Structures are given as C-alpha cells and as structure tokens.
Amino acid sequence: MRHETLLVRPRLTPKLTTGCPVLDGHLGGGLPCGLITEITAESGSGKTQLCLQLVLSAQLPSSLGGLSAASLFLHSEFPFPSRRLSQLAQALLSTHRSLFTPPYDPLDYIFVHPLHTADHLLDEMQKIESFLENSRTRLPVKLIIIDSIAALFRSEFDNTPLDLKRRSSMFFKISGRLKSIAKKFDLAVVITNQVVDLVGPSEGANGLRVGNLRSLYTSGRQVCAALGLAWANCVNSRIFLSRDEEFITEANESVHGSDESSIHRMRTRRRLHIVFAPHLPYSSCEFVIVREGIRGIER
Amino acid sequence: MEVGRLPISATQKGKLISAGYTSLSSLSSLSPSLLSRDLSITETEALVIIKHASRGGSPSRSPAINGAQTAWEMLHEEELFTRITTSSADLDNILGGGISCKEVTEIGGIPGIGKTQIGIQLAVNVQIPVDCRGLGGKAIYIDTEGSFMVERVLQIAKACAEEMSANYDFSRNGLPSGQVLMQPQDFLENIICYRVCSYTEQIALVNSLDKIICAHREVKIVIIDSITFHFRQDFDDMALRTRLLSGMALKLMKLAKKFSLAVVLLNQAANKYTEGSLQLSLALGDSWSHACTNRIILYWNGNERYAYIDKSPSLRSRSAPYAVTSSGIRNLVSDSKRMKMM
C-alpha cells in the first residue's frame, strides 16, 4: 500500500488554466489534475466552447498555466466542432507566436474520438488506458474531455427502478475507471453534462438542493443537472454555466433627428457558478464568448 | 510517615519502619522476595504490602494529597479528552463534545454538503496538542473519491494553528506569548493519506490498518472518504456486497476499541425506492445502517447546512446548523435566531 504523508505531495494540485485569468481566479488557478470536474449547462451556454479552449490551453507550458500536454476529446454530441476548434487554434497561435513555431500545429495534439453509447465508453476505457501507457506522442496526454456524458445515457435507459439501478451502477463504474486513470497519469478529467427542466413543485428527486446554489436558473427556467443524484456523487466538482437573454435599449446617438430613435438589442448574459468543489468556496463570474474564446469579466 | 497510612497490621508497619522503609516510593520498586527477606516475613505477606503501597502511591486515593483528582474530575476530563472537536461549538454540543473516540461514526449527505470538509477538519483537529485540550494525535485519511486536496488541508490547518495560538494561555505555561504552537506544515506531516482506487484495495487497506496503527500508535482517527464510492459500482451480487461491508465495519469497530481511536466513515446519499416512491437516504442499504455506532446526516435547511443525529446509543436526536467557511467547519452565524429544532 502506498503510504504517504502529505509532505511528499505537491502543496498545490497541478491545475490546468482555462486560458482566461479572470476565470482562473474564480477556479483557484484552473481545473485540477487527478479529479473529475463536471461542467453542467443547457445547450448554447458555452460548455463545448470551454472544452475546446481547454484542449488548446493544455498545450501551453506550465509557466503559462498549461500542462505542456496533449489531450483526448471524446464526444457524444455530433458533429464535432472542428471549424471552431481550428479558429481557436489560430487565435492561440497568434497570441503565442514565440512558443509555437511553424511546423507546430495545435490540432496535432488533440485526439478526437466519437462515443455512441455508455457501453461504448466503458469499452473504450480499456483502450484509453493502454493508449496512455504506450503513448509515443511528443506530448503526454494530460487531459480527457467527455462531451457530453448525458447524451450517452438519455436514450438507453428506462425510468424503472431496475433500469435506474443499472444506470447508476454504470455511473460509478465509469467514474471509478476515470478517477483511477486520472490518479495514475495525473491528468485532468472534464465531463460536460446537460440540464433537465424542473416541472411542478421543486420537491422530489430532482428538486433536491445539491451544492451551493439553492436552485439553478438558466434562460429563466429552473433546471437541475441531468442524470440525478447518483451521478452527482461521481464527480469531484461541479461547475454550472447559466445564460439569460436580456433586452437592452440604447439611445442611438448617430441619429440627430427630431424623433427619438433607439435600438433594441438582445444580449446574452452568461455566468459561471461553482456548485460544489472540495477546494473552492461558492463564487460566480460573468463571462462572454468572443472570437478568441471564453473570457471572464472582472467586476 | 507514609507507611503509617497503609492498611496493614501494626507489627508489619513497625517492621517496615525499623527496616528503613518509611516512604511509599521506597517500596515501589521492590520485589516481594527482597522485602520478605528484609522484614523476615513470608513472600505472600510482602506481596500484600507492596500491593497496598503501590495502590496507596497513586494520587487518586485521597483528594487530600497534592495534585490529586476526584473521580468526578477524572470523568469530566475524560469527557473532554476522548472527543475530537469539529470546530463548530453547536455541532460539538449535539455530539456531546465532538466525535467520540472508541466508536465508529458515519456521516452522510448529498454532494456539496460538506462531508469532505468535515473529514479534513477532523484530520486537522485531532492534532491539537494536549496543552490546548486536544488529543495531540495523528490521522489516517483514506481517500476513495479523490476529493482530498492538500491545498484545502493547508488552508484549514493554517486557520486552526492561528486560532490555537490566539486562545492559548502562554503565561500559564511559561512560554513567550505569540509563539506559534504548531506550523501548518506540521499538520500535513501528521496526516497519513491513502488514495484507494478499487474496492479490493479498500478492503486490503482496512485489513492492514491494525498493523499500520501498531507502527503509528499516535493515530487517533481514521477517516474513510467515502466508504461508499467503490461499493456502488459493479456489484451484481448484493449479498456479497453486504457481507464485505459488514466485515469491514466489524474490523473498523474492533480497531476503534483496541486503539481507542475514532473511526469516521463518510457516506453518500442515494434515492431509495420504497413502495414506488423515491426517498432520500444514505447509501449502502438497510443492513449497513446497523453497522455504525453513530450516524449523522447532513442536510440543507433553506440556505443553511444542518447536521442531524440519526442514530446514537448515548446522544439525543438533535440537529444543529453549521457553516463551511474558508477556515473550515464553524458555527453558523446568521441574523435570524437559530431555529430550535426537535
């Protein structure tokens, strides 16, 4: 048995930068290695954007908060956003010209693999482990992303006690494997999850308060993370991204006519919330999605 | 003359005094055969004298002797010393002073309620030196979920060290005031951590805990965070699972008794199907709920975290609020007066 006093462990768990100092500040430096971090949000909130940004910032050297590492992107939501990825890769190349000299292409260090079912994921897990052990790539793999876990489970299982039991046993199996891989290779695991609407009174199985927020709101609806309580027990920390549409009325200054003309604009306000994490208190932060990726807004 | 107080015959007293044995300490290291030769009495008689002398030598015999304690004081002290504080007075209050040594305590709740935080807090608090009304022990932390983070331990340890120095009566112990009693790093050194990645590893580790603690007698708490995780995957044979779990619980209970240490098992919450409806309860089923001596359930009450004593042989079922702060587990400070529950 590996007996260790804490002195031999590094004081600070290695963290992977999100690529934005403001967000990193709220996350205690980034996403920790050796743990499973879940990102929960409705579609169009920026889950996949954040993941794409992570696979790129993982390639940065540790002086810039990266892991100098390649990453594995397992996706169950189709199609894989390769155009957006190459756009972000170009942005990364242009900001760090000195680091990445021409033959280097960030896309060479992102291994993308589709997932179709939960069983498929379990089958792949074996291959992933042997791939990590025998990897001959120039950069070691230090980040595994699964986008998304919910898509794998939403169709296959019924809402009967037996199926739910089978499903939660599957969750723990997947999580157990991922955690042991994360520990063995000291890599970060990021899993995205969908949300489900809460209908009716917020009691019952799904209305249960999990974590710092009494309830999760996005687009004016009360939601909760998909896959229930069993899955919530499988992840080490959970991050929630919310979005809200907002009308803003701006006086149009370019028109100096007699009639007051104004422009109505829709703006999406996005926030990142820490729902629970062993090392972080609750905090939240507004962010925007721009061409270069996700950027937090300092208040 | 001390020997005069011994409940022995006057002749024996006289023999003792004439042979030069006047104080109890002079009798303490003597062998019966030597004493019987010196006093020319039988060895059995000598043995009785030595027995009386050793009993009389202990300060608890009479409160009149300087530095003595009454049984009442001892009981009181025992109550103070065999419990590990949670750093929340309210929580300690319902627990009768803290987490009890010699017992297995299960703490369960939903994700994000603060199970791991309580675990880390206890691993730090067990090290509070005896001078500061602590146990001055070490902790074994068995991490099955990977949520144990050194940076958080350091944060809690720092707060604990600061509070200790602030409340310590330096003048009483002749130490220069403001001196740091324990560095945060010292706390890290005294937490022995195991990362367990499967249920077989977990069982193997629990089996070898006896040997490990024999080598580290200072260990006063064993925390398993969580007992559940590896037992919720891949168990088709539920009877096997129950057997393994209760076997483990028995071993842990034995350990707690043998080394008079606290065993804290963190458990997850799960939805349980009863008569077609979902109910929230702690994981691992009904038979497991018998396995632990004490069971504490953590839950949300509005915006406040509460702990509830669900099962205990010696404590009343009560609940108390607590807060998870950057310094660790603390009392809940709120404007609204504490709700009287139960």
PDB file of N, CA and C in Angstrom, chain A residues 1-7 9-13 15 28 32 34-35 159 161 164-165 168-169 172-173 175-176 179-180 183 205 208-212 214 229-230 232-234 236 276-279, chain B residues 110-112 115-117 145-155 185 188-189 191-195 197 201 204-205 208 216 229 232-234 238 268-271 273 278 280 300 302-303 305:
ATOM      1  N   MET A   1       0.831  -1.214   0.000  1.00  0.00           N
ATOM      2  CA  MET A   1       0.000   0.000   0.000  1.00  0.00           C
ATOM      3  C   MET A   1       0.859   1.254   0.000  1.00  0.00           C
ATOM      4  N   ARG A   2       0.443   2.175  -0.772  1.00  0.00           N
ATOM      5  CA  ARG A   2       1.221   3.407  -0.848  1.00  0.00           C
ATOM      6  C   ARG A   2       0.858   4.316   0.315  1.00  0.00           C
ATOM      7  N   HIS A   3       1.767   4.348   1.217  1.00  0.00           N
ATOM      8  CA  HIS A   3       1.570   5.149   2.406  1.00  0.00           C
ATOM      9  C   HIS A   3       2.216   6.498   2.131  1.00  0.00           C
ATOM     10  N   GLU A   4       1.486   7.538   2.247  1.00  0.00           N
ATOM     11  CA  GLU A   4       2.135   8.823   2.011  1.00  0.00           C
ATOM     12  C   GLU A   4       1.718   9.866   3.033  1.00  0.00           C
ATOM     13  N   THR A   5       2.716  10.577   3.551  1.00  0.00           N
ATOM     14  CA  THR A   5       2.347  11.755   4.319  1.00  0.00           C
ATOM     15  C   THR A   5       2.175  12.868   3.299  1.00  0.00           C
ATOM     16  N   LEU A   6       1.484  13.888   3.719  1.00  0.00           N
ATOM     17  CA  LEU A   6       1.130  14.916   2.744  1.00  0.00           C
ATOM     18  C   LEU A   6       2.315  15.753   2.328  1.00  0.00           C
ATOM     19  N   LEU A   7       3.425  15.613   3.060  1.00  0.00           N
ATOM     20  CA  LEU A   7       4.580  16.440   2.717  1.00  0.00           C
ATOM     21  C   LEU A   7       5.150  16.075   1.353  1.00  0.00           C
ATOM     22  N   ARG A   9       3.438  15.083  -1.180  1.00  0.00           N
ATOM     23  CA  ARG A   9       2.563  15.556  -2.251  1.00  0.00           C
ATOM     24  C   ARG A   9       2.842  17.029  -2.529  1.00  0.00           C
ATOM     25  N   PRO A  10       2.658  17.455  -3.758  1.00  0.00           N
ATOM     26  CA  PRO A  10       2.835  18.885  -4.002  1.00  0.00           C
ATOM     27  C   PRO A  10       1.784  19.679  -3.237  1.00  0.00           C
ATOM     28  N   ARG A  11       2.190  20.840  -2.732  1.00  0.00           N
ATOM     29  CA  ARG A  11       1.289  21.662  -1.941  1.00  0.00           C
ATOM     30  C   ARG A  11       0.050  22.066  -2.729  1.00  0.00           C
ATOM     31  N   LEU A  12       0.300  22.306  -4.003  1.00  0.00           N
ATOM     32  CA  LEU A  12      -0.792  22.776  -4.827  1.00  0.00           C
ATOM     33  C   LEU A  12      -1.016  21.726  -5.905  1.00  0.00           C
ATOM     34  N   THR A  13      -2.231  21.218  -6.000  1.00  0.00           N
ATOM     35  CA  THR A  13      -2.552  20.279  -7.055  1.00  0.00           C
ATOM     36  C   THR A  13      -2.289  20.972  -8.389  1.00  0.00           C
ATOM     37  N   LYS A  15      -2.799  22.500 -11.828  1.00  0.00           N
ATOM     38  CA  LYS A  15      -4.057  22.990 -12.392  1.00  0.00           C
ATOM     39  C   LYS A  15      -3.876  23.313 -13.860  1.00  0.00           C
ATOM     40  N   GLY A  28      -9.576  28.955  -8.569  1.00  0.00           N
ATOM     41  CA  GLY A  28      -8.384  28.624  -7.790  1.00  0.00           C
ATOM     42  C   GLY A  28      -7.205  28.258  -8.672  1.00  0.00           C
ATOM     43  N   PRO A  32      -8.331  21.261 -11.668  1.00  0.00           N
ATOM     44  CA  PRO A  32      -7.306  20.433 -11.036  1.00  0.00           C
ATOM     45  C   PRO A  32      -7.069  19.095 -11.735  1.00  0.00           C
ATOM     46  N   GLY A  34      -6.144  15.086 -11.621  1.00  0.00           N
ATOM     47  CA  GLY A  34      -6.407  13.987 -10.694  1.00  0.00           C
ATOM     48  C   GLY A  34      -7.849  13.916 -10.233  1.00  0.00           C
ATOM     49  N   LEU A  35      -8.660  14.866 -10.658  1.00  0.00           N
ATOM     50  CA  LEU A  35     -10.058  14.911 -10.241  1.00  0.00           C
ATOM     51  C   LEU A  35     -10.967  14.977 -11.468  1.00  0.00           C
ATOM     52  N   ASN A 159     -37.224   4.577 -17.151  1.00  0.00           N
ATOM     53  CA  ASN A 159     -37.372   5.206 -15.843  1.00  0.00           C
ATOM     54  C   ASN A 159     -37.896   4.219 -14.801  1.00  0.00           C
ATOM     55  N   PRO A 161     -37.273   1.303 -11.750  1.00  0.00           N
ATOM     56  CA  PRO A 161     -36.272   1.115 -10.694  1.00  0.00           C
ATOM     57  C   PRO A 161     -35.092   0.262 -11.135  1.00  0.00           C
ATOM     58  N   LEU A 164     -32.868   2.183 -13.504  1.00  0.00           N
ATOM     59  CA  LEU A 164     -32.178   3.270 -12.809  1.00  0.00           C
ATOM     60  C   LEU A 164     -31.009   2.718 -11.996  1.00  0.00           C
ATOM     61  N   LYS A 165     -31.224   1.551 -11.445  1.00  0.00           N
ATOM     62  CA  LYS A 165     -30.181   0.923 -10.651  1.00  0.00           C
ATOM     63  C   LYS A 165     -29.009   0.522 -11.538  1.00  0.00           C
ATOM     64  N   SER A 168     -27.158   3.657 -12.477  1.00  0.00           N
ATOM     65  CA  SER A 168     -26.267   4.283 -11.500  1.00  0.00           C
ATOM     66  C   SER A 168     -25.039   3.418 -11.250  1.00  0.00           C
ATOM     67  N   SER A 169     -25.210   2.104 -11.347  1.00  0.00           N
ATOM     68  CA  SER A 169     -24.043   1.239 -11.221  1.00  0.00           C
ATOM     69  C   SER A 169     -23.043   1.535 -12.345  1.00  0.00           C
ATOM     70  N   PHE A 172     -21.066   4.750 -11.580  1.00  0.00           N
ATOM     71  CA  PHE A 172     -19.973   4.569 -10.635  1.00  0.00           C
ATOM     72  C   PHE A 172     -18.810   3.826 -11.271  1.00  0.00           C
ATOM     73  N   LYS A 173     -19.152   2.928 -12.204  1.00  0.00           N
ATOM     74  CA  LYS A 173     -18.106   2.183 -12.892  1.00  0.00           C
ATOM     75  C   LYS A 173     -17.284   3.126 -13.764  1.00  0.00           C
ATOM     76  N   SER A 175     -17.055   6.380 -13.529  1.00  0.00           N
ATOM     77  CA  SER A 175     -16.351   7.343 -12.693  1.00  0.00           C
ATOM     78  C   SER A 175     -15.144   6.707 -12.003  1.00  0.00           C
ATOM     79  N   GLY A 176     -15.323   5.473 -11.524  1.00  0.00           N
ATOM     80  CA  GLY A 176     -14.224   4.774 -10.860  1.00  0.00           C
ATOM     81  C   GLY A 176     -13.036   4.590 -11.791  1.00  0.00           C
ATOM     82  N   LYS A 179     -11.432   7.998 -12.542  1.00  0.00           N
ATOM     83  CA  LYS A 179     -10.657   8.522 -11.417  1.00  0.00           C
ATOM     84  C   LYS A 179      -9.346   7.777 -11.268  1.00  0.00           C
ATOM     85  N   SER A 180      -9.381   6.451 -11.505  1.00  0.00           N
ATOM     86  CA  SER A 180      -8.118   5.733 -11.335  1.00  0.00           C
ATOM     87  C   SER A 180      -7.146   6.092 -12.462  1.00  0.00           C
ATOM     88  N   LYS A 183      -5.734   9.491 -11.536  1.00  0.00           N
ATOM     89  CA  LYS A 183      -4.729   9.382 -10.488  1.00  0.00           C
ATOM     90  C   LYS A 183      -3.415   8.831 -11.045  1.00  0.00           C
ATOM     91  N   ALA A 205     -37.176  14.021  -6.288  1.00  0.00           N
ATOM     92  CA  ALA A 205     -35.806  13.590  -6.526  1.00  0.00           C
ATOM     93  C   ALA A 205     -34.965  14.675  -7.185  1.00  0.00           C
ATOM     94  N   LEU A 208     -34.051  18.355  -5.350  1.00  0.00           N
ATOM     95  CA  LEU A 208     -33.118  18.338  -4.245  1.00  0.00           C
ATOM     96  C   LEU A 208     -32.015  19.356  -4.445  1.00  0.00           C
ATOM     97  N   ARG A 209     -31.732  20.089  -3.383  1.00  0.00           N
ATOM     98  CA  ARG A 209     -30.647  21.056  -3.498  1.00  0.00           C
ATOM     99  C   ARG A 209     -29.310  20.323  -3.447  1.00  0.00           C
ATOM    100  N   VAL A 210     -28.508  20.534  -4.473  1.00  0.00           N
ATOM    101  CA  VAL A 210     -27.167  19.971  -4.489  1.00  0.00           C
ATOM    102  C   VAL A 210     -26.188  21.128  -4.591  1.00  0.00           C
ATOM    103  N   GLY A 211     -25.383  21.300  -3.575  1.00  0.00           N
ATOM    104  CA  GLY A 211     -24.321  22.297  -3.655  1.00  0.00           C
ATOM    105  C   GLY A 211     -24.732  23.673  -3.199  1.00  0.00           C
ATOM    106  N   ASN A 212     -23.924  24.641  -3.623  1.00  0.00           N
ATOM    107  CA  ASN A 212     -24.025  25.986  -3.079  1.00  0.00           C
ATOM    108  C   ASN A 212     -25.288  26.727  -3.468  1.00  0.00           C
ATOM    109  N   ARG A 214     -29.187  27.249  -4.278  1.00  0.00           N
ATOM    110  CA  ARG A 214     -30.456  26.666  -3.879  1.00  0.00           C
ATOM    111  C   ARG A 214     -31.142  26.042  -5.089  1.00  0.00           C
ATOM    112  N   LEU A 229     -28.995  12.247  -8.732  1.00  0.00           N
ATOM    113  CA  LEU A 229     -28.133  12.283  -7.552  1.00  0.00           C
ATOM    114  C   LEU A 229     -26.969  11.303  -7.667  1.00  0.00           C
ATOM    115  N   ALA A 230     -27.234  10.135  -8.239  1.00  0.00           N
ATOM    116  CA  ALA A 230     -26.188   9.115  -8.324  1.00  0.00           C
ATOM    117  C   ALA A 230     -24.975   9.670  -9.068  1.00  0.00           C
ATOM    118  N   ALA A 232     -24.197  12.804  -9.464  1.00  0.00           N
ATOM    119  CA  ALA A 232     -23.594  13.902  -8.705  1.00  0.00           C
ATOM    120  C   ALA A 232     -22.573  13.382  -7.702  1.00  0.00           C
ATOM    121  N   ASN A 233     -22.788  12.145  -7.229  1.00  0.00           N
ATOM    122  CA  ASN A 233     -21.830  11.542  -6.308  1.00  0.00           C
ATOM    123  C   ASN A 233     -20.549  11.092  -7.002  1.00  0.00           C
ATOM    124  N   CYS A 234     -20.582  11.071  -8.339  1.00  0.00           N
ATOM    125  CA  CYS A 234     -19.456  10.511  -9.094  1.00  0.00           C
ATOM    126  C   CYS A 234     -18.426  11.550  -9.480  1.00  0.00           C
ATOM    127  N   ASN A 236     -16.073  15.080  -8.692  1.00  0.00           N
ATOM    128  CA  ASN A 236     -15.466  15.758  -7.547  1.00  0.00           C
ATOM    129  C   ASN A 236     -15.945  17.196  -7.435  1.00  0.00           C
ATOM    130  N   PHE A 276     -20.271  22.873  -6.514  1.00  0.00           N
ATOM    131  CA  PHE A 276     -19.523  22.335  -5.381  1.00  0.00           C
ATOM    132  C   PHE A 276     -18.133  21.929  -5.835  1.00  0.00           C
ATOM    133  N   ALA A 277     -17.199  22.011  -4.931  1.00  0.00           N
ATOM    134  CA  ALA A 277     -15.817  21.623  -5.194  1.00  0.00           C
ATOM    135  C   ALA A 277     -15.139  21.454  -3.854  1.00  0.00           C
ATOM    136  N   PRO A 278     -14.269  20.424  -3.734  1.00  0.00           N
ATOM    137  CA  PRO A 278     -13.664  20.210  -2.425  1.00  0.00           C
ATOM    138  C   PRO A 278     -12.737  21.339  -2.001  1.00  0.00           C
ATOM    139  N   HIS A 279     -12.233  22.111  -2.940  1.00  0.00           N
ATOM    140  CA  HIS A 279     -11.209  23.091  -2.594  1.00  0.00           C
ATOM    141  C   HIS A 279     -11.669  24.527  -2.796  1.00  0.00           C
TER     142      HIS A 279
ATOM    143  N   ILE B 110     -25.699  14.685   0.866  1.00  0.00           N
ATOM    144  CA  ILE B 110     -25.636  14.825  -0.582  1.00  0.00           C
ATOM    145  C   ILE B 110     -24.344  15.537  -0.994  1.00  0.00           C
ATOM    146  N   PRO B 111     -23.991  15.463  -2.283  1.00  0.00           N
ATOM    147  CA  PRO B 111     -22.761  16.119  -2.724  1.00  0.00           C
ATOM    148  C   PRO B 111     -22.794  17.608  -2.422  1.00  0.00           C
ATOM    149  N   GLY B 112     -21.670  18.142  -1.972  1.00  0.00           N
ATOM    150  CA  GLY B 112     -21.555  19.571  -1.749  1.00  0.00           C
ATOM    151  C   GLY B 112     -22.044  20.023  -0.384  1.00  0.00           C
ATOM    152  N   LYS B 115     -19.201  16.973   3.498  1.00  0.00           N
ATOM    153  CA  LYS B 115     -18.669  15.747   4.104  1.00  0.00           C
ATOM    154  C   LYS B 115     -17.140  15.769   4.134  1.00  0.00           C
ATOM    155  N   THR B 116     -16.562  16.012   2.966  1.00  0.00           N
ATOM    156  CA  THR B 116     -15.108  16.025   2.877  1.00  0.00           C
ATOM    157  C   THR B 116     -14.523  17.124   3.755  1.00  0.00           C
ATOM    158  N   GLN B 117     -15.230  18.249   3.833  1.00  0.00           N
ATOM    159  CA  GLN B 117     -14.744  19.358   4.650  1.00  0.00           C
ATOM    160  C   GLN B 117     -14.687  18.952   6.120  1.00  0.00           C
ATOM    161  N   GLU B 145     -12.360   8.795  -3.204  1.00  0.00           N
ATOM    162  CA  GLU B 145     -13.013   9.563  -4.269  1.00  0.00           C
ATOM    163  C   GLU B 145     -12.094  10.555  -4.952  1.00  0.00           C
ATOM    164  N   GLY B 146     -10.961  10.837  -4.363  1.00  0.00           N
ATOM    165  CA  GLY B 146     -10.032  11.791  -4.974  1.00  0.00           C
ATOM    166  C   GLY B 146     -10.326  13.230  -4.618  1.00  0.00           C
ATOM    167  N   SER B 147     -11.220  13.454  -3.651  1.00  0.00           N
ATOM    168  CA  SER B 147     -11.584  14.826  -3.325  1.00  0.00           C
ATOM    169  C   SER B 147     -10.690  15.460  -2.265  1.00  0.00           C
ATOM    170  N   PHE B 148      -9.747  14.677  -1.753  1.00  0.00           N
ATOM    171  CA  PHE B 148      -8.875  15.188  -0.692  1.00  0.00           C
ATOM    172  C   PHE B 148      -7.793  16.050  -1.319  1.00  0.00           C
ATOM    173  N   MET B 149      -7.832  17.348  -1.041  1.00  0.00           N
ATOM    174  CA  MET B 149      -6.865  18.227  -1.692  1.00  0.00           C
ATOM    175  C   MET B 149      -5.978  18.916  -0.673  1.00  0.00           C
ATOM    176  N   VAL B 150      -4.667  18.802  -0.917  1.00  0.00           N
ATOM    177  CA  VAL B 150      -3.686  19.293   0.048  1.00  0.00           C
ATOM    178  C   VAL B 150      -3.847  20.792   0.274  1.00  0.00           C
ATOM    179  N   GLU B 151      -4.167  21.522  -0.764  1.00  0.00           N
ATOM    180  CA  GLU B 151      -4.271  22.973  -0.589  1.00  0.00           C
ATOM    181  C   GLU B 151      -5.393  23.342   0.379  1.00  0.00           C
ATOM    182  N   ARG B 152      -6.447  22.559   0.373  1.00  0.00           N
ATOM    183  CA  ARG B 152      -7.540  22.808   1.304  1.00  0.00           C
ATOM    184  C   ARG B 152      -7.131  22.428   2.731  1.00  0.00           C
ATOM    185  N   VAL B 153      -6.381  21.324   2.870  1.00  0.00           N
ATOM    186  CA  VAL B 153      -5.899  20.909   4.185  1.00  0.00           C
ATOM    187  C   VAL B 153      -5.030  22.019   4.769  1.00  0.00           C
ATOM    188  N   LEU B 154      -4.174  22.563   3.934  1.00  0.00           N
ATOM    189  CA  LEU B 154      -3.259  23.613   4.377  1.00  0.00           C
ATOM    190  C   LEU B 154      -4.033  24.840   4.850  1.00  0.00           C
ATOM    191  N   GLN B 155      -5.078  25.172   4.097  1.00  0.00           N
ATOM    192  CA  GLN B 155      -5.921  26.317   4.445  1.00  0.00           C
ATOM    193  C   GLN B 155      -6.557  26.128   5.833  1.00  0.00           C
ATOM    194  N   GLN B 185       2.580  23.264   8.327  1.00  0.00           N
ATOM    195  CA  GLN B 185       3.233  22.095   7.728  1.00  0.00           C
ATOM    196  C   GLN B 185       3.232  20.902   8.671  1.00  0.00           C
ATOM    197  N   LEU B 188       0.315  18.791   8.168  1.00  0.00           N
ATOM    198  CA  LEU B 188       0.385  17.916   6.987  1.00  0.00           C
ATOM    199  C   LEU B 188       1.183  16.658   7.293  1.00  0.00           C
ATOM    200  N   GLU B 189       2.246  16.845   8.077  1.00  0.00           N
ATOM    201  CA  GLU B 189       3.124  15.723   8.360  1.00  0.00           C
ATOM    202  C   GLU B 189       2.407  14.626   9.135  1.00  0.00           C
ATOM    203  N   ILE B 191      -0.767  13.737   8.883  1.00  0.00           N
ATOM    204  CA  ILE B 191      -1.905  13.096   8.216  1.00  0.00           C
ATOM    205  C   ILE B 191      -1.335  12.061   7.246  1.00  0.00           C
ATOM    206  N   ILE B 192      -1.662  10.815   7.524  1.00  0.00           N
ATOM    207  CA  ILE B 192      -1.196   9.748   6.651  1.00  0.00           C
ATOM    208  C   ILE B 192      -2.309   9.476   5.650  1.00  0.00           C
ATOM    209  N   CYS B 193      -1.993   9.638   4.389  1.00  0.00           N
ATOM    210  CA  CYS B 193      -3.043   9.602   3.384  1.00  0.00           C
ATOM    211  C   CYS B 193      -2.899   8.406   2.456  1.00  0.00           C
ATOM    212  N   TYR B 194      -4.004   7.770   2.157  1.00  0.00           N
ATOM    213  CA  TYR B 194      -4.013   6.680   1.183  1.00  0.00           C
ATOM    214  C   TYR B 194      -5.037   6.996   0.111  1.00  0.00           C
ATOM    215  N   ARG B 195      -4.638   6.849  -1.142  1.00  0.00           N
ATOM    216  CA  ARG B 195      -5.596   7.004  -2.228  1.00  0.00           C
ATOM    217  C   ARG B 195      -5.935   5.605  -2.709  1.00  0.00           C
ATOM    218  N   CYS B 197      -8.123   3.035  -5.122  1.00  0.00           N
ATOM    219  CA  CYS B 197      -8.769   3.101  -6.437  1.00  0.00           C
ATOM    220  C   CYS B 197      -9.725   1.963  -6.749  1.00  0.00           C
ATOM    221  N   GLU B 201      -8.764  -2.875  -3.079  1.00  0.00           N
ATOM    222  CA  GLU B 201      -7.735  -2.098  -2.384  1.00  0.00           C
ATOM    223  C   GLU B 201      -8.252  -1.605  -1.047  1.00  0.00           C
ATOM    224  N   ALA B 204      -8.362  -4.450   1.431  1.00  0.00           N
ATOM    225  CA  ALA B 204      -6.999  -4.816   1.812  1.00  0.00           C
ATOM    226  C   ALA B 204      -6.430  -3.799   2.787  1.00  0.00           C
ATOM    227  N   LEU B 205      -6.701  -2.530   2.532  1.00  0.00           N
ATOM    228  CA  LEU B 205      -6.165  -1.481   3.403  1.00  0.00           C
ATOM    229  C   LEU B 205      -6.790  -1.556   4.794  1.00  0.00           C
ATOM    230  N   SER B 208      -5.225  -4.187   6.758  1.00  0.00           N
ATOM    231  CA  SER B 208      -3.866  -3.962   7.259  1.00  0.00           C
ATOM    232  C   SER B 208      -3.765  -2.748   8.171  1.00  0.00           C
ATOM    233  N   HIS B 216       2.164   3.135  14.171  1.00  0.00           N
ATOM    234  CA  HIS B 216       1.924   4.573  14.401  1.00  0.00           C
ATOM    235  C   HIS B 216       0.884   4.705  15.506  1.00  0.00           C
ATOM    236  N   PHE B 229     -18.035   4.819  -2.277  1.00  0.00           N
ATOM    237  CA  PHE B 229     -17.825   5.005  -3.723  1.00  0.00           C
ATOM    238  C   PHE B 229     -17.570   3.706  -4.492  1.00  0.00           C
ATOM    239  N   ARG B 232     -20.491   1.029  -4.982  1.00  0.00           N
ATOM    240  CA  ARG B 232     -21.701   1.303  -5.755  1.00  0.00           C
ATOM    241  C   ARG B 232     -21.514   0.975  -7.219  1.00  0.00           C
ATOM    242  N   GLN B 233     -20.387   0.397  -7.558  1.00  0.00           N
ATOM    243  CA  GLN B 233     -20.178   0.016  -8.943  1.00  0.00           C
ATOM    244  C   GLN B 233     -20.057  -1.493  -9.028  1.00  0.00           C
ATOM    245  N   ASP B 234     -20.694  -2.047 -10.049  1.00  0.00           N
ATOM    246  CA  ASP B 234     -20.343  -3.404 -10.419  1.00  0.00           C
ATOM    247  C   ASP B 234     -20.609  -4.471  -9.372  1.00  0.00           C
ATOM    248  N   MET B 238     -25.658  -8.606  -4.443  1.00  0.00           N
ATOM    249  CA  MET B 238     -25.829  -7.677  -3.331  1.00  0.00           C
ATOM    250  C   MET B 238     -25.527  -8.334  -1.991  1.00  0.00           C
ATOM    251  N   GLN B 268     -22.381   8.520   1.093  1.00  0.00           N
ATOM    252  CA  GLN B 268     -23.128   9.328   0.143  1.00  0.00           C
ATOM    253  C   GLN B 268     -24.626   9.178   0.400  1.00  0.00           C
ATOM    254  N   ALA B 269     -25.378  10.053  -0.214  1.00  0.00           N
ATOM    255  CA  ALA B 269     -26.826   9.925  -0.136  1.00  0.00           C
ATOM    256  C   ALA B 269     -27.323   9.284  -1.428  1.00  0.00           C
ATOM    257  N   ALA B 270     -28.409   8.572  -1.343  1.00  0.00           N
ATOM    258  CA  ALA B 270     -28.952   7.936  -2.534  1.00  0.00           C
ATOM    259  C   ALA B 270     -30.467   7.964  -2.472  1.00  0.00           C
ATOM    260  N   ASN B 271     -31.059   7.858  -3.628  1.00  0.00           N
ATOM    261  CA  ASN B 271     -32.506   7.738  -3.669  1.00  0.00           C
ATOM    262  C   ASN B 271     -32.875   6.280  -3.453  1.00  0.00           C
ATOM    263  N   TYR B 273     -35.907   3.400  -3.343  1.00  0.00           N
ATOM    264  CA  TYR B 273     -37.274   3.130  -3.764  1.00  0.00           C
ATOM    265  C   TYR B 273     -38.037   2.437  -2.654  1.00  0.00           C
ATOM    266  N   LEU B 278     -39.703   7.662  -4.509  1.00  0.00           N
ATOM    267  CA  LEU B 278     -38.299   7.869  -4.200  1.00  0.00           C
ATOM    268  C   LEU B 278     -38.155   8.535  -2.851  1.00  0.00           C
ATOM    269  N   LEU B 280     -35.082   9.918  -0.032  1.00  0.00           N
ATOM    270  CA  LEU B 280     -33.659  10.165   0.136  1.00  0.00           C
ATOM    271  C   LEU B 280     -33.173   9.468   1.397  1.00  0.00           C
ATOM    272  N   TRP B 300     -29.562  20.212   3.879  1.00  0.00           N
ATOM    273  CA  TRP B 300     -29.826  21.632   3.712  1.00  0.00           C
ATOM    274  C   TRP B 300     -31.156  21.974   4.361  1.00  0.00           C
ATOM    275  N   GLY B 302     -33.178  25.240   3.999  1.00  0.00           N
ATOM    276  CA  GLY B 302     -33.126  26.542   3.355  1.00  0.00           C
ATOM    277  C   GLY B 302     -31.717  26.796   2.864  1.00  0.00           C
ATOM    278  N   ASN B 303     -31.128  27.865   3.339  1.00  0.00           N
ATOM    279  CA  ASN B 303     -29.774  28.178   2.912  1.00  0.00           C
ATOM    280  C   ASN B 303     -28.725  27.747   3.920  1.00  0.00           C
ATOM    281  N   ARG B 305     -26.742  24.837   6.349  1.00  0.00           N
ATOM    282  CA  ARG B 305     -26.373  23.432   6.482  1.00  0.00           C
ATOM    283  C   ARG B 305     -26.693  22.975   7.907  1.00  0.00           C
TER     284      ARG B 305
END
